[in-house]
Amino acid sequence: MKKTLLFINPSVFKSLLLLGSLFFLQVSCSDDDNDPVAVDEEEVITTMNVTLTATGAATITLQSQDLDGDGPNAPVIDISGNLAANTTYSGAIELLNETESPAEDITAEVAQEDDEHQFFFTTSGAVTAVTYSDQDGDGNPLGLSFELTTGDAGSGSLQITLRHEPKKPNDGTLTDAGGETDIAQSFSLTVE
C-alpha cells in the first residue's frame, strides 16, 4: 500500500494562516466602549468657610485654607472670635477650590450630589452638640447647614469631616459611614 502525502502550496498556507489570525483577532476584540462609565472625580477642596449666627450674638466665622493641598504646609486656620455660652448657632458651610481662578464653589457640587456626601461633626468641651438642618433627596442628613449648641463658658472643639460616598443611612459616626474623606478640619474654640 502506498501512502500519499498532502502538500499545501506555501502561498495558500500563508493565506490560511492570515485569515485564521484575522478571525482570532475579530473574535477576541470586542467593542465594549459604546457606554463608557462616567468617572466621578474627587473634589479638590482648598478652603472650608463656616459661618455661625445666633440671635443677640456676634457672627463667628471659621476658616481652614490649605492652598498647597497635600503639600508640606499645614492649613491656615482663622477663627473670627469667641462663641457665646449657652447659645444655639445656625451654621452654614461653604467649600471652595482656590487653585482655580476665579475660585470654584464646591458647595454647589456637594448640594447637587447630596446622596453621595455627608458632613460629620464631632464636638468636645464647651461645644456640646451639633444637629443637622438639611437632608439629601432620600431624607438622610447632609450637613451643609446645621445647628451648633454651646454650654457653659470654657474651651471646646468642633471637628467637621466631609465624606464622599458614605453608607446611607448610617449611625452618624465616621466608622459606620465609611466612604472617602474629602476634607476634615478641627477648630479649637473658646466659649465665653
Tab-separated table of C-alpha atoms in Angstrom:
chain	number	residue	atom	x	y	z
A	1	MET	CA	0.000	0.000	0.000
A	2	LYS	CA	1.299	3.363	-0.973
A	3	LYS	CA	0.932	6.440	1.254
A	4	THR	CA	0.212	9.810	-0.292
A	5	LEU	CA	1.309	12.926	1.487
A	6	LEU	CA	-0.754	16.035	1.111
A	7	PHE	CA	1.289	19.128	0.472
A	8	ILE	CA	-0.136	22.636	0.652
A	9	ASN	CA	1.172	25.365	-1.526
A	10	PRO	CA	3.161	27.797	0.705
A	11	SER	CA	1.208	30.836	-0.550
A	12	VAL	CA	-2.099	29.088	0.216
A	13	PHE	CA	-0.766	28.161	3.675
A	14	LYS	CA	0.180	31.793	4.376
A	15	SER	CA	-3.233	32.981	3.243
A	16	LEU	CA	-4.995	30.464	5.524
A	17	LEU	CA	-2.760	31.477	8.430
A	18	LEU	CA	-3.515	35.170	7.842
A	19	LEU	CA	-7.267	34.530	7.639
A	20	GLY	CA	-7.149	32.468	10.847
A	21	SER	CA	-5.261	35.230	12.640
A	22	LEU	CA	-7.739	37.868	11.486
A	23	PHE	CA	-10.637	35.680	12.620
A	24	PHE	CA	-8.997	35.211	16.035
A	25	LEU	CA	-8.410	38.959	16.412
A	26	GLN	CA	-12.004	39.749	15.407
A	27	VAL	CA	-13.406	37.273	17.934
A	28	SER	CA	-11.075	38.248	20.787
A	29	CYS	CA	-11.546	42.026	20.496
A	30	SER	CA	-14.979	43.305	21.351
A	31	ASP	CA	-16.375	46.769	21.026
A	32	ASP	CA	-17.377	47.459	24.633
A	33	ASP	CA	-16.742	51.197	24.529
A	34	ASN	CA	-20.312	52.056	23.498
A	35	ASP	CA	-21.325	53.004	27.055
A	36	PRO	CA	-18.229	54.201	28.925
A	37	VAL	CA	-18.726	54.595	32.662
A	38	ALA	CA	-18.511	58.211	33.754
A	39	VAL	CA	-15.749	58.824	36.290
A	40	ASP	CA	-16.850	60.988	39.215
A	41	GLU	CA	-13.595	62.640	40.178
A	42	GLU	CA	-12.944	63.565	43.786
A	43	GLU	CA	-13.465	67.232	44.523
A	44	VAL	CA	-10.454	69.476	45.141
A	45	ILE	CA	-11.258	71.451	48.285
A	46	THR	CA	-8.725	74.006	49.461
A	47	THR	CA	-10.957	76.110	51.704
A	48	MET	CA	-13.740	75.480	54.205
A	49	ASN	CA	-15.663	78.521	55.437
A	50	VAL	CA	-18.097	78.035	58.322
A	51	THR	CA	-20.459	80.834	59.348
A	52	LEU	CA	-22.160	80.686	62.764
A	53	THR	CA	-25.005	83.100	63.523
A	54	ALA	CA	-27.218	83.460	66.606
A	55	THR	CA	-29.765	85.998	67.789
A	56	GLY	CA	-28.095	88.532	70.072
A	57	ALA	CA	-24.572	87.220	69.433
A	58	ALA	CA	-21.836	88.235	67.035
A	59	THR	CA	-21.488	86.245	63.819
A	60	ILE	CA	-18.490	83.936	64.054
A	61	THR	CA	-16.547	82.627	61.049
A	62	LEU	CA	-14.233	79.640	60.992
A	63	GLN	CA	-11.909	79.128	58.046
A	64	SER	CA	-9.499	76.389	57.067
A	65	GLN	CA	-7.432	77.228	53.984
A	66	ASP	CA	-4.871	74.817	52.515
A	67	LEU	CA	-3.735	76.206	49.168
A	68	ASP	CA	-0.991	73.605	48.662
A	69	GLY	CA	-3.356	70.649	49.236
A	70	ASP	CA	-1.306	67.627	50.253
A	71	GLY	CA	1.856	69.750	50.151
A	72	PRO	CA	4.167	70.376	53.079
A	73	ASN	CA	2.281	73.375	54.511
A	74	ALA	CA	-0.420	72.855	57.137
A	75	PRO	CA	-3.809	74.526	56.625
A	76	VAL	CA	-4.117	78.098	57.850
A	77	ILE	CA	-6.889	78.268	60.466
A	78	ASP	CA	-8.728	81.531	61.192
A	79	ILE	CA	-11.412	81.932	63.863
A	80	SER	CA	-13.012	85.388	63.981
A	81	GLY	CA	-13.981	85.372	67.658
A	82	ASN	CA	-15.329	83.529	70.688
A	83	LEU	CA	-18.696	81.825	70.899
A	84	ALA	CA	-21.328	82.892	73.436
A	85	ALA	CA	-22.118	80.483	76.271
A	86	ASN	CA	-25.412	78.555	76.335
A	87	THR	CA	-26.316	79.613	72.800
A	88	THR	CA	-27.577	77.849	69.696
A	89	TYR	CA	-25.964	78.974	66.457
A	90	SER	CA	-27.190	78.371	62.918
A	91	GLY	CA	-24.269	77.094	60.879
A	92	ALA	CA	-23.568	77.097	57.149
A	93	ILE	CA	-20.601	75.569	55.307
A	94	GLU	CA	-19.015	76.861	52.112
A	95	LEU	CA	-16.372	74.848	50.245
A	96	LEU	CA	-14.026	76.318	47.647
A	97	ASN	CA	-11.310	75.180	45.256
A	98	GLU	CA	-8.977	78.173	45.217
A	99	THR	CA	-6.436	76.514	42.929
A	100	GLU	CA	-8.647	77.864	40.119
A	101	SER	CA	-9.231	81.497	39.267
A	102	PRO	CA	-11.896	82.505	39.981
A	103	ALA	CA	-12.325	80.070	42.858
A	104	GLU	CA	-14.655	77.160	42.111
A	105	ASP	CA	-17.620	76.834	44.501
A	106	ILE	CA	-17.597	73.157	45.525
A	107	THR	CA	-20.601	73.750	47.830
A	108	ALA	CA	-22.947	73.640	44.832
A	109	GLU	CA	-21.475	70.320	43.673
A	110	VAL	CA	-21.890	68.785	47.141
A	111	ALA	CA	-25.513	70.008	47.254
A	112	GLN	CA	-26.187	68.644	43.759
A	113	GLU	CA	-24.641	65.264	44.655
A	114	ASP	CA	-26.190	65.218	48.145
A	115	ASP	CA	-26.815	61.458	48.050
A	116	GLU	CA	-23.038	60.940	47.677
A	117	HIS	CA	-21.941	63.277	50.515
A	118	GLN	CA	-22.408	63.798	54.238
A	119	PHE	CA	-20.748	66.024	56.817
A	120	PHE	CA	-19.925	64.557	60.213
A	121	PHE	CA	-19.479	66.686	63.329
A	122	THR	CA	-17.542	65.804	66.464
A	123	THR	CA	-17.721	68.140	69.456
A	124	SER	CA	-15.990	68.320	72.809
A	125	GLY	CA	-15.872	70.507	75.900
A	126	ALA	CA	-17.998	73.644	75.867
A	127	VAL	CA	-19.210	72.915	72.311
A	128	THR	CA	-21.909	70.470	73.341
A	129	ALA	CA	-23.872	69.397	70.255
A	130	VAL	CA	-24.451	69.691	66.528
A	131	THR	CA	-27.698	68.746	64.782
A	132	TYR	CA	-28.372	68.603	61.041
A	133	SER	CA	-30.651	71.237	59.491
A	134	ASP	CA	-30.742	69.767	55.978
A	135	GLN	CA	-31.222	66.428	54.247
A	136	ASP	CA	-30.399	64.768	50.958
A	137	GLY	CA	-33.099	63.754	48.466
A	138	ASP	CA	-33.652	60.478	50.348
A	139	GLY	CA	-34.179	62.133	53.740
A	140	ASN	CA	-30.700	61.347	55.116
A	141	PRO	CA	-28.606	64.036	56.866
A	142	LEU	CA	-26.328	66.199	54.674
A	143	GLY	CA	-24.809	68.914	56.913
A	144	LEU	CA	-24.264	71.955	54.683
A	145	SER	CA	-26.495	73.663	57.254
A	146	PHE	CA	-26.640	72.718	60.926
A	147	GLU	CA	-27.210	73.976	64.464
A	148	LEU	CA	-24.357	74.158	66.968
A	149	THR	CA	-25.053	74.426	70.700
A	150	THR	CA	-22.641	75.719	73.321
A	151	GLY	CA	-22.660	75.006	77.043
A	152	ASP	CA	-21.119	76.979	79.880
A	153	ALA	CA	-18.005	79.089	79.312
A	154	GLY	CA	-14.826	77.166	78.625
A	155	SER	CA	-12.872	75.683	75.772
A	156	GLY	CA	-14.134	73.199	73.227
A	157	SER	CA	-13.574	71.854	69.769
A	158	LEU	CA	-15.537	71.225	66.611
A	159	GLN	CA	-14.305	68.764	64.014
A	160	ILE	CA	-16.002	68.816	60.612
A	161	THR	CA	-15.442	65.956	58.174
A	162	LEU	CA	-16.950	65.649	54.695
A	163	ARG	CA	-17.271	62.075	53.439
A	164	HIS	CA	-17.739	61.142	49.791
A	165	GLU	CA	-19.939	58.102	49.107
A	166	PRO	CA	-20.704	57.199	52.736
A	167	LYS	CA	-23.146	54.437	53.592
A	168	LYS	CA	-26.575	55.997	53.950
A	169	PRO	CA	-28.338	55.740	56.267
A	170	ASN	CA	-25.657	55.391	58.944
A	171	ASP	CA	-25.469	55.797	62.714
A	172	GLY	CA	-23.878	59.255	62.478
A	173	THR	CA	-20.319	58.098	63.093
A	174	LEU	CA	-17.405	58.113	60.681
A	175	THR	CA	-16.717	54.454	61.479
A	176	ASP	CA	-20.176	53.320	60.382
A	177	ALA	CA	-20.338	55.673	57.398
A	178	GLY	CA	-17.230	54.510	55.548
A	179	GLY	CA	-16.563	56.346	52.279
A	180	GLU	CA	-13.635	58.622	51.460
A	181	THR	CA	-12.758	61.818	53.320
A	182	ASP	CA	-12.912	64.898	51.056
A	183	ILE	CA	-11.894	67.327	53.814
A	184	ALA	CA	-11.539	67.199	57.601
A	185	GLN	CA	-10.701	70.044	59.950
A	186	SER	CA	-10.750	70.559	63.696
A	187	PHE	CA	-11.331	74.020	65.179
A	188	SER	CA	-10.311	74.866	68.762
A	189	LEU	CA	-12.946	77.239	70.137
A	190	THR	CA	-13.446	79.402	73.197
A	191	VAL	CA	-16.895	79.816	74.703
A	192	GLU	CA	-17.460	82.833	76.994
